[in-house]
GROMACS .gro file of C-alpha atoms in nm:
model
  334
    1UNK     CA    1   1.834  -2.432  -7.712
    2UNK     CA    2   1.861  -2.797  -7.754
    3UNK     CA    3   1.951  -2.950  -8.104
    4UNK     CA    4   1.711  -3.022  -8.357
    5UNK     CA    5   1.659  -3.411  -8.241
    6UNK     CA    6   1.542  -3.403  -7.949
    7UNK     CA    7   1.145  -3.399  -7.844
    8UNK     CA    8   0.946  -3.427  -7.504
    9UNK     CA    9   0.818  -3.764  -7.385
   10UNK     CA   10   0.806  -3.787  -7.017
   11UNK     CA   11   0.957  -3.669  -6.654
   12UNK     CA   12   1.275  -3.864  -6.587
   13UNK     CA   13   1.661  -3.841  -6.670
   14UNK     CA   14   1.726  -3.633  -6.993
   15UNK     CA   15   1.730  -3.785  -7.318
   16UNK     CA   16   1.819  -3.675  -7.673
   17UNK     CA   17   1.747  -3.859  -7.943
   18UNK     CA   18   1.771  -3.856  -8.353
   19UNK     CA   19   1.413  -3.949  -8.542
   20UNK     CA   20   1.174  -3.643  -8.444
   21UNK     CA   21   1.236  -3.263  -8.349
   22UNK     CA   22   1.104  -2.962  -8.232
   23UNK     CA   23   1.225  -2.640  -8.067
   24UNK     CA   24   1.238  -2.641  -7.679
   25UNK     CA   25   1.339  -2.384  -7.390
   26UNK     CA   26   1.670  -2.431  -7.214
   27UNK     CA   27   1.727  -2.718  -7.010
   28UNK     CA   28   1.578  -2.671  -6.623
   29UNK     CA   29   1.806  -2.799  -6.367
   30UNK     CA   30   1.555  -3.146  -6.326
   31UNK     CA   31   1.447  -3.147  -6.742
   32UNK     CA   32   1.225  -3.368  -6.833
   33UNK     CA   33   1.370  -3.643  -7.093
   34UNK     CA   34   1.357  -3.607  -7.438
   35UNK     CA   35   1.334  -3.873  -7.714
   36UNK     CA   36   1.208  -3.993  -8.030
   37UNK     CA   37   0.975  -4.250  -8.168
   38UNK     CA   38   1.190  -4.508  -7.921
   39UNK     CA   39   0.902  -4.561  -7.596
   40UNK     CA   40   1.050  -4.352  -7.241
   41UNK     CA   41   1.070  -4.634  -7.017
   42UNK     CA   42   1.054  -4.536  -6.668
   43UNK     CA   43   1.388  -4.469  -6.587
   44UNK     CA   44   1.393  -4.248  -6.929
   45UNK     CA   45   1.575  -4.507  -7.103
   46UNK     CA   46   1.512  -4.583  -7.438
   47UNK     CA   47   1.354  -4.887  -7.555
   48UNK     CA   48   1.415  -4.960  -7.939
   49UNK     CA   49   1.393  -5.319  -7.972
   50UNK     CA   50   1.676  -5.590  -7.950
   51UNK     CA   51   1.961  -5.340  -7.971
   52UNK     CA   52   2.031  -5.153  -7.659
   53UNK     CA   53   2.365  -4.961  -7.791
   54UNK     CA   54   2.607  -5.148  -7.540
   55UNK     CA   55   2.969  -5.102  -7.615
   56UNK     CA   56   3.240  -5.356  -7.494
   57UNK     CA   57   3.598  -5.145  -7.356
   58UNK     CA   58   3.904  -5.338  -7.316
   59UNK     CA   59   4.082  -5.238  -6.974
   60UNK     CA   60   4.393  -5.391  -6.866
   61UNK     CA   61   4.682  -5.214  -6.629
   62UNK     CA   62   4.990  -5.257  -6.459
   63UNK     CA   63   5.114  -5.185  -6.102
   64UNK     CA   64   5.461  -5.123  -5.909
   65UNK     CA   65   5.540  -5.245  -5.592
   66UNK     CA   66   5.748  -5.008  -5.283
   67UNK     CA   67   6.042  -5.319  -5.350
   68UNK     CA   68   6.041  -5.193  -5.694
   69UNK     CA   69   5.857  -5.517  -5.876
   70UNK     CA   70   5.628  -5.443  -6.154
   71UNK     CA   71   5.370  -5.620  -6.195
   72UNK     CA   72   5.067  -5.685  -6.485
   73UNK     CA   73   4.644  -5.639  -6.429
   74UNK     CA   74   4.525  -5.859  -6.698
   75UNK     CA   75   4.261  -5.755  -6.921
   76UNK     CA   76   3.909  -5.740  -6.933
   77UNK     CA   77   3.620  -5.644  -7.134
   78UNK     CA   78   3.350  -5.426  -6.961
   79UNK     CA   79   3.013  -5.337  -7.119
   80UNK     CA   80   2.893  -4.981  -7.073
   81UNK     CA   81   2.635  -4.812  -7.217
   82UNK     CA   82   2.785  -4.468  -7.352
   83UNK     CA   83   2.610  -4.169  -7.293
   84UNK     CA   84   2.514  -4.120  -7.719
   85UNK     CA   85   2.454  -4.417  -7.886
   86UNK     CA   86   2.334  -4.593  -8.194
   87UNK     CA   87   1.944  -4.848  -8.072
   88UNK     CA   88   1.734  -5.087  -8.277
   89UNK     CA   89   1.457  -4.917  -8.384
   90UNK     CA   90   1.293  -5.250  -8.519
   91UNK     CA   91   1.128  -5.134  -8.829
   92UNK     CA   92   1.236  -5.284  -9.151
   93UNK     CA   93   1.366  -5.111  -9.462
   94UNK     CA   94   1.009  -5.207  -9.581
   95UNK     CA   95   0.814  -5.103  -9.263
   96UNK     CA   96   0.980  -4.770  -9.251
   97UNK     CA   97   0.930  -4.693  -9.649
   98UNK     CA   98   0.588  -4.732  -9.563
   99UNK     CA   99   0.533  -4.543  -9.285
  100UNK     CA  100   0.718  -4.251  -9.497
  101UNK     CA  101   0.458  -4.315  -9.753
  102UNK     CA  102   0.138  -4.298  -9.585
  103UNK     CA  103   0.227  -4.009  -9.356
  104UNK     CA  104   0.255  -4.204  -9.033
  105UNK     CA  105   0.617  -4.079  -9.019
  106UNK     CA  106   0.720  -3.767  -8.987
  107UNK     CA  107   1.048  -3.573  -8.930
  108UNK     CA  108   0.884  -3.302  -8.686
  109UNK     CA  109   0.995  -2.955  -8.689
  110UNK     CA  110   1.353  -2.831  -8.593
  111UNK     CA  111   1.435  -2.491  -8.391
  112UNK     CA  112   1.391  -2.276  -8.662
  113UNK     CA  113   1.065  -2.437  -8.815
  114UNK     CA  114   1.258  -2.637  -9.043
  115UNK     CA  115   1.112  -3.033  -9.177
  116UNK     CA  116   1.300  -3.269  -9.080
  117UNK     CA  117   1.354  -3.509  -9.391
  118UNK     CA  118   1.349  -3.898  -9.342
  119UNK     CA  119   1.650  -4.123  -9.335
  120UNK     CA  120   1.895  -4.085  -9.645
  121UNK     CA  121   1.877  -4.327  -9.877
  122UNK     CA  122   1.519  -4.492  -9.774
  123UNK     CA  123   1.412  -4.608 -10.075
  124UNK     CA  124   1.654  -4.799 -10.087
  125UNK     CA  125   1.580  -5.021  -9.863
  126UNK     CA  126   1.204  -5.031  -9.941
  127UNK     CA  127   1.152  -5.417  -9.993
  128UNK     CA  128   1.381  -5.525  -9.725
  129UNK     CA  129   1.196  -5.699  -9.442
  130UNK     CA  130   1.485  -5.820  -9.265
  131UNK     CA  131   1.751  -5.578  -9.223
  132UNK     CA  132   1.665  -5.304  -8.938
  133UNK     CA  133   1.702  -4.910  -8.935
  134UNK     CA  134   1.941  -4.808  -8.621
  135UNK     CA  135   1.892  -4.412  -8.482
  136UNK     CA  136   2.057  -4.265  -8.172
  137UNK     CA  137   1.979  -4.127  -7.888
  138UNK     CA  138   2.133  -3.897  -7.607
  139UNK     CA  139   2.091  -4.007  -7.217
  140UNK     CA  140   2.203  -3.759  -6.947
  141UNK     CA  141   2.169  -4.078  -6.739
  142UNK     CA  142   2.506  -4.232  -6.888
  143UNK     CA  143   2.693  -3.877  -6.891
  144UNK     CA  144   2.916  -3.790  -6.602
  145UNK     CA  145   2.877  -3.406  -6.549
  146UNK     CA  146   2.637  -3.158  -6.541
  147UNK     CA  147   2.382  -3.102  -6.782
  148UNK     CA  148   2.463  -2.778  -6.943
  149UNK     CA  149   2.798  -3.024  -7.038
  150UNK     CA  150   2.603  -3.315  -7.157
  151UNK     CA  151   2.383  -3.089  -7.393
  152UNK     CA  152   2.667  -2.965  -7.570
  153UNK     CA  153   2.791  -3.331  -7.591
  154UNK     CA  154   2.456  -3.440  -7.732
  155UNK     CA  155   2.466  -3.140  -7.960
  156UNK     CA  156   2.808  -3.196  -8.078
  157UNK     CA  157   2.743  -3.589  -8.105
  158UNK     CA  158   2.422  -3.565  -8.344
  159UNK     CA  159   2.566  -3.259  -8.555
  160UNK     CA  160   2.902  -3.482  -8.630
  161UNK     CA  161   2.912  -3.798  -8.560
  162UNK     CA  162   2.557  -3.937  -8.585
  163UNK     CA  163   2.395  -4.093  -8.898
  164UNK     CA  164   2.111  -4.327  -8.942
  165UNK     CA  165   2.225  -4.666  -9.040
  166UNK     CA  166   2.014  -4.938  -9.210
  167UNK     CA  167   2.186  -5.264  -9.058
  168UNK     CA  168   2.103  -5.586  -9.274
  169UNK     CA  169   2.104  -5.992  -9.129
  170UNK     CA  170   2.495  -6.062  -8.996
  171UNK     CA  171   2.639  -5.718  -9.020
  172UNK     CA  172   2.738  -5.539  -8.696
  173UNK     CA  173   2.512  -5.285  -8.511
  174UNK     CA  174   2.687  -4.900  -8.556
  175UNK     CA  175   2.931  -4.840  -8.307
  176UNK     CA  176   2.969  -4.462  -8.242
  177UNK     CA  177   3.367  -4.305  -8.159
  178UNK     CA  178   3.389  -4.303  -7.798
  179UNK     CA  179   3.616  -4.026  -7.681
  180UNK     CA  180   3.859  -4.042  -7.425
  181UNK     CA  181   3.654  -3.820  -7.182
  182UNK     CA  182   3.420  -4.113  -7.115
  183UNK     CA  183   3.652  -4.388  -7.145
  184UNK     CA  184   3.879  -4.229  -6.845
  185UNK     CA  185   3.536  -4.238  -6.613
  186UNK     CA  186   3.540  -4.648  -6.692
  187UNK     CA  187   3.918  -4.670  -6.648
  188UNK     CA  188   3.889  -4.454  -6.287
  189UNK     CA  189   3.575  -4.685  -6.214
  190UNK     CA  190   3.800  -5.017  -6.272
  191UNK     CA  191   4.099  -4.849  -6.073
  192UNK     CA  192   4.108  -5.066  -5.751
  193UNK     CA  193   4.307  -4.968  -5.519
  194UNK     CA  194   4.479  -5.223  -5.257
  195UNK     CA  195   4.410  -5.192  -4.899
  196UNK     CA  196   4.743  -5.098  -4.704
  197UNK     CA  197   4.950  -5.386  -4.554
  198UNK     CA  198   5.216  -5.291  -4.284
  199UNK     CA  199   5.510  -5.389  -4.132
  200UNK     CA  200   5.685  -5.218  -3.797
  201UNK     CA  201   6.012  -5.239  -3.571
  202UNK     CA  202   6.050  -5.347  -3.334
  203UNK     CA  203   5.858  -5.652  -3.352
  204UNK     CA  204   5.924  -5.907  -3.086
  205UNK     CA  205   5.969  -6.263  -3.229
  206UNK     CA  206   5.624  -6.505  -3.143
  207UNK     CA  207   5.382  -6.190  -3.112
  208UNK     CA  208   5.505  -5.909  -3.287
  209UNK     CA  209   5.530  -5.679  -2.994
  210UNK     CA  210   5.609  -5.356  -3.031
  211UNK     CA  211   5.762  -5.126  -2.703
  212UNK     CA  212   5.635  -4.837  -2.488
  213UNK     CA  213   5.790  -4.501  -2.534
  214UNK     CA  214   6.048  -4.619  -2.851
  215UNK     CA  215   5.937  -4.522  -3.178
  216UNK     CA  216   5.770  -4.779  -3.403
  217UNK     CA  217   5.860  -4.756  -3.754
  218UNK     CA  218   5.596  -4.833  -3.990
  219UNK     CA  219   5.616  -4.897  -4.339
  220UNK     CA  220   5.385  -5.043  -4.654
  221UNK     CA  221   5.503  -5.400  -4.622
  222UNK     CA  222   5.587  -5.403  -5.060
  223UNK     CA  223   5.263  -5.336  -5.161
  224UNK     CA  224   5.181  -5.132  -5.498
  225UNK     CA  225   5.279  -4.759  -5.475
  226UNK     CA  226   5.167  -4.707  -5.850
  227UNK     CA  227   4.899  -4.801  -6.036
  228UNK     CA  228   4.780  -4.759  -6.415
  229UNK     CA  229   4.457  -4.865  -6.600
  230UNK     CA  230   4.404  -4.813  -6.948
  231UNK     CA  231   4.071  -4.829  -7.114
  232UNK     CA  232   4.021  -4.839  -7.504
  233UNK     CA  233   3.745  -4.841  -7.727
  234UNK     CA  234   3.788  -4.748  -8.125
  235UNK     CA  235   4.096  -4.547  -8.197
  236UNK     CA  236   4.058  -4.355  -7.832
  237UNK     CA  237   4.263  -4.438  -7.505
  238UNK     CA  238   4.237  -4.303  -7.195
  239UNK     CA  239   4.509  -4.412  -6.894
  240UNK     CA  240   4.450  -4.322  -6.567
  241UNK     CA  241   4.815  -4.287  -6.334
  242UNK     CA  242   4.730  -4.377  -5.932
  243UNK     CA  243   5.042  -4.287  -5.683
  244UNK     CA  244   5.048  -4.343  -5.321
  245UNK     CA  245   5.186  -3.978  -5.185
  246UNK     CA  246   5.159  -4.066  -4.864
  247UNK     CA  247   5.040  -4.264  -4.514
  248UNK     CA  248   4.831  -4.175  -4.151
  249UNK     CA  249   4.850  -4.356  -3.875
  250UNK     CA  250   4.647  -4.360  -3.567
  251UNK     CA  251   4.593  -4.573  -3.266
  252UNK     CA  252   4.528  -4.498  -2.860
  253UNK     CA  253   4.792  -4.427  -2.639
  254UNK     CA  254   5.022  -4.257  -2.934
  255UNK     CA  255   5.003  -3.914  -3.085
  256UNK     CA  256   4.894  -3.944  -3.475
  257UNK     CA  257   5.134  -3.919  -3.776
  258UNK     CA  258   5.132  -3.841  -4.126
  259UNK     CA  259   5.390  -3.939  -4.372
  260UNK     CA  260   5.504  -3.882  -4.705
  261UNK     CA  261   5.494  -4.189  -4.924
  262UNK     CA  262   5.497  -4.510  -4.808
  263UNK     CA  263   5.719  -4.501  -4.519
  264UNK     CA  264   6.066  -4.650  -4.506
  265UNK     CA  265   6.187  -5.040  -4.403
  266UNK     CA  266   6.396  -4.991  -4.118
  267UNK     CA  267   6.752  -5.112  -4.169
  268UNK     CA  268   7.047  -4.944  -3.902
  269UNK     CA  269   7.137  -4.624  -3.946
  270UNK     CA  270   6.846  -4.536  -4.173
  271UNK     CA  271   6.591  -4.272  -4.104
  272UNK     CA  272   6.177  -4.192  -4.104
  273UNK     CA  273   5.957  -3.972  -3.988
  274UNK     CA  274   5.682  -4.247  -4.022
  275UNK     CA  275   5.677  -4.410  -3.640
  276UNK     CA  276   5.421  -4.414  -3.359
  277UNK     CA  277   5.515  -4.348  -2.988
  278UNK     CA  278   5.319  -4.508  -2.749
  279UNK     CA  279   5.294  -4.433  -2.412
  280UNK     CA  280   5.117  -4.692  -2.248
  281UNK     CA  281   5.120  -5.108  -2.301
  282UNK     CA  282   4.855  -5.272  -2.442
  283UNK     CA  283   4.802  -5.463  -2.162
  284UNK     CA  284   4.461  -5.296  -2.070
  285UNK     CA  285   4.279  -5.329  -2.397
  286UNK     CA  286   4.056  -5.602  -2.538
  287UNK     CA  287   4.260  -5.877  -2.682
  288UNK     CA  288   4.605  -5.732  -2.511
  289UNK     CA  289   4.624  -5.550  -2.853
  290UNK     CA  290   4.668  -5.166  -2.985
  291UNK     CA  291   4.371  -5.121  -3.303
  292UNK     CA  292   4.568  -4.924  -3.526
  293UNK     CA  293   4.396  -4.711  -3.803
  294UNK     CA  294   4.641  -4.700  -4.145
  295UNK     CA  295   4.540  -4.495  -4.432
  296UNK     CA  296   4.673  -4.459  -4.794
  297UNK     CA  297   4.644  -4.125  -5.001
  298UNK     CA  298   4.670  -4.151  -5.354
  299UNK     CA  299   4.722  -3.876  -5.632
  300UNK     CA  300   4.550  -3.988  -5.960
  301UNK     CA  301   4.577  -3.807  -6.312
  302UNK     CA  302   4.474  -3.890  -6.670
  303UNK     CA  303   4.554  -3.882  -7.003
  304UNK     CA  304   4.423  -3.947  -7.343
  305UNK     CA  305   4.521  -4.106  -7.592
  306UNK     CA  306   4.911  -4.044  -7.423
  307UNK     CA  307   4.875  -3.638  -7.408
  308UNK     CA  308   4.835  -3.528  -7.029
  309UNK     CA  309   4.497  -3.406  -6.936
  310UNK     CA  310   4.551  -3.338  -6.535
  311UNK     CA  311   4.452  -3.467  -6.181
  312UNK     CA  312   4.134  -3.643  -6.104
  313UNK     CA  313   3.998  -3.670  -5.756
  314UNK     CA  314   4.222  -3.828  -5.493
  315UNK     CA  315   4.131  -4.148  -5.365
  316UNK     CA  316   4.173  -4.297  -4.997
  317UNK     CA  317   4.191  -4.665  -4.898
  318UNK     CA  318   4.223  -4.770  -4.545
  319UNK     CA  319   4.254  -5.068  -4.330
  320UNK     CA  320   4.353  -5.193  -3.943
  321UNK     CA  321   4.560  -5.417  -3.761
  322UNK     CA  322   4.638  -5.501  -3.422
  323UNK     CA  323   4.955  -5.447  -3.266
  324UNK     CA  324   5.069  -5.573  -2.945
  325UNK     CA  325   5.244  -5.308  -2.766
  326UNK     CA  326   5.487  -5.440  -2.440
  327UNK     CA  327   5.655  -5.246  -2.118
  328UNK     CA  328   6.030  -5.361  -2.104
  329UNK     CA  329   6.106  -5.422  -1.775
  330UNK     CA  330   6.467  -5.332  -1.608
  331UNK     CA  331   6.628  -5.441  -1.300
  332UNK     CA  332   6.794  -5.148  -1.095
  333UNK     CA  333   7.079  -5.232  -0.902
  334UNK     CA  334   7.288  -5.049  -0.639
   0.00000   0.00000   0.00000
């Protein structure tokens, strides 16, 4: 059973919302959206005058490089809607009295037959025609999960957190507490992870060339190898850790290999597993040139607010580049 704010308005994304109740059945896998004296627009968004809800989360970051360099990822502010949130309804302190008055508004009915009263402190506010009453409203459109998850969230959210708030000229709109859960999904959203640059030996001097049947060490040429973005709304903070864990290469004429990390810069006497063997020149391919496939896996986890919270799902980036690759020729002599 959904909470007592929520009540049937249309066929679109699921929407909760705190001026009118009734009892419903359990959420269907495709429910219909639920709201309150806001309009459904066709998307099931809710419209509620000026005041849309928005909230503004500062991300910034910071980065290290396979040389060891750290490096900064300056801030930003990005505008989300979050999935509960605080709209304009438009009425007036005065406009809203009324409509108390004369019966036009009513609280509906919650699960258990309960009335619903009208905003605290109304009267209050009954010969204000400037200042604006601000509800909320639940939209399954803005929650990452699935919606047995989101109800509870809604639930939670209006039983806790959510109050009606009368907003006069100047002041700021409500801002609800974002928690750390939905911060994280803005902070993996804003994650951008580089495309792979490479370096290889040997590389003859003019073209680069590389040599049939001698391993070719390859190596991220001191790119990033760790990444963190932090996003922060409130008193909340979620971080979210990227690592590169390891490399694939591919390319014709050469047998494929996966490494761990990022490879190592080859200096004498050092060793890698990370090299390609090819086994023909790339004499016969367009351009004289071997298209070489490179491909970074990275390991990403989370916290909030500094505790922990475990891995999210693993990201690939990927890119190509074309390597010349050049018989040596011997003389033989008797």
């Amino acid at each position: 059973m959904l909470n007592r704010h929520g009540i049937i308005c249309g066929a679109a994304a699921l929407l909760v919302a705190g001026l009118a109740a009734l009892a419903v059945p359990p959420a269907a896998a495709d429910p219909a959206p639920r709201c309150g004296i806001s309009s459904c627009d066709d998307e099931g968004g809710a419209e509620g005058g000026s005041g849309d809800g928005s909230i503004t989360i500062l991300v910034w970051g910071s980065g290290t490089t396979g040389g060891g360099d750290g490096y900064e990822i300056p801030g930003e502010s990005v505008v989300v809607l979050p999935p509960c949130r605080y709209f304009n309804t438009d009425w007036s302190g005065q406009e809203y009295y009324e409509m108390v008055q004369s019966g036009e508004w009513t609280g509906g009915r919650g699960p258990d037959g309960e009335s619903i009263p009208p905003y605290p402190n109304y009267e209050a506010y009954k010969d204000d025609t400037e200042g604006r009453w601000w509800s909320g409203v639940c939209s399954s459109a803005d929650y990452d999960g699935p919606i047995d998850d989101f109800i509870e969230y809604s639930n939670d959210w209006f039983e806790n957190e959510f109050e009606p708030v009368y907003v006069e000229p100047g002041e700021a709109a409500p801002v609800p507490p974002i928690p750390p859960e939905i911060l994280v999904q803005v902070a993996y959203d804003e994650l951008e992870l580089p495309d792979p640059q490479i370096a290889w030996n040997p590389s003859r001097p003019g073209d680069g060339a590389t040599v049939v049947n001698l391993p070719t060490w390859l190596w991220l040429d001191d790119g990033p190898v760790q990444l963190e973005v932090h996003a922060a709304a409130g008193e909340n903070e979620a971080r979210v850790d990227a690592t590169l864990a390891g490399m694939n290469f591919s390319a014709s004429d050469a047998a494929p290999v996966s490494c761990a990390g990022h490879g190592v810069e080859w200096t004498s006497g050092a060793t890698s597993d990370c090299a390609l063997t090819f086994t023909r020149s790339s004499a016969h391919l367009p351009g004289a040139v071997t298209n070489v496939l490179a491909e970074s896996e990275w390991t990403i986890e989370w916290a909030a607010n500094g505790v922990p919270q475990g891995p999210l799902d693993p990201q690939t980036t990927s890119a190509t580049f074309d390597l010349p690759v050049a018989e040596v020729q011997t003389v033989v002599t008797r």
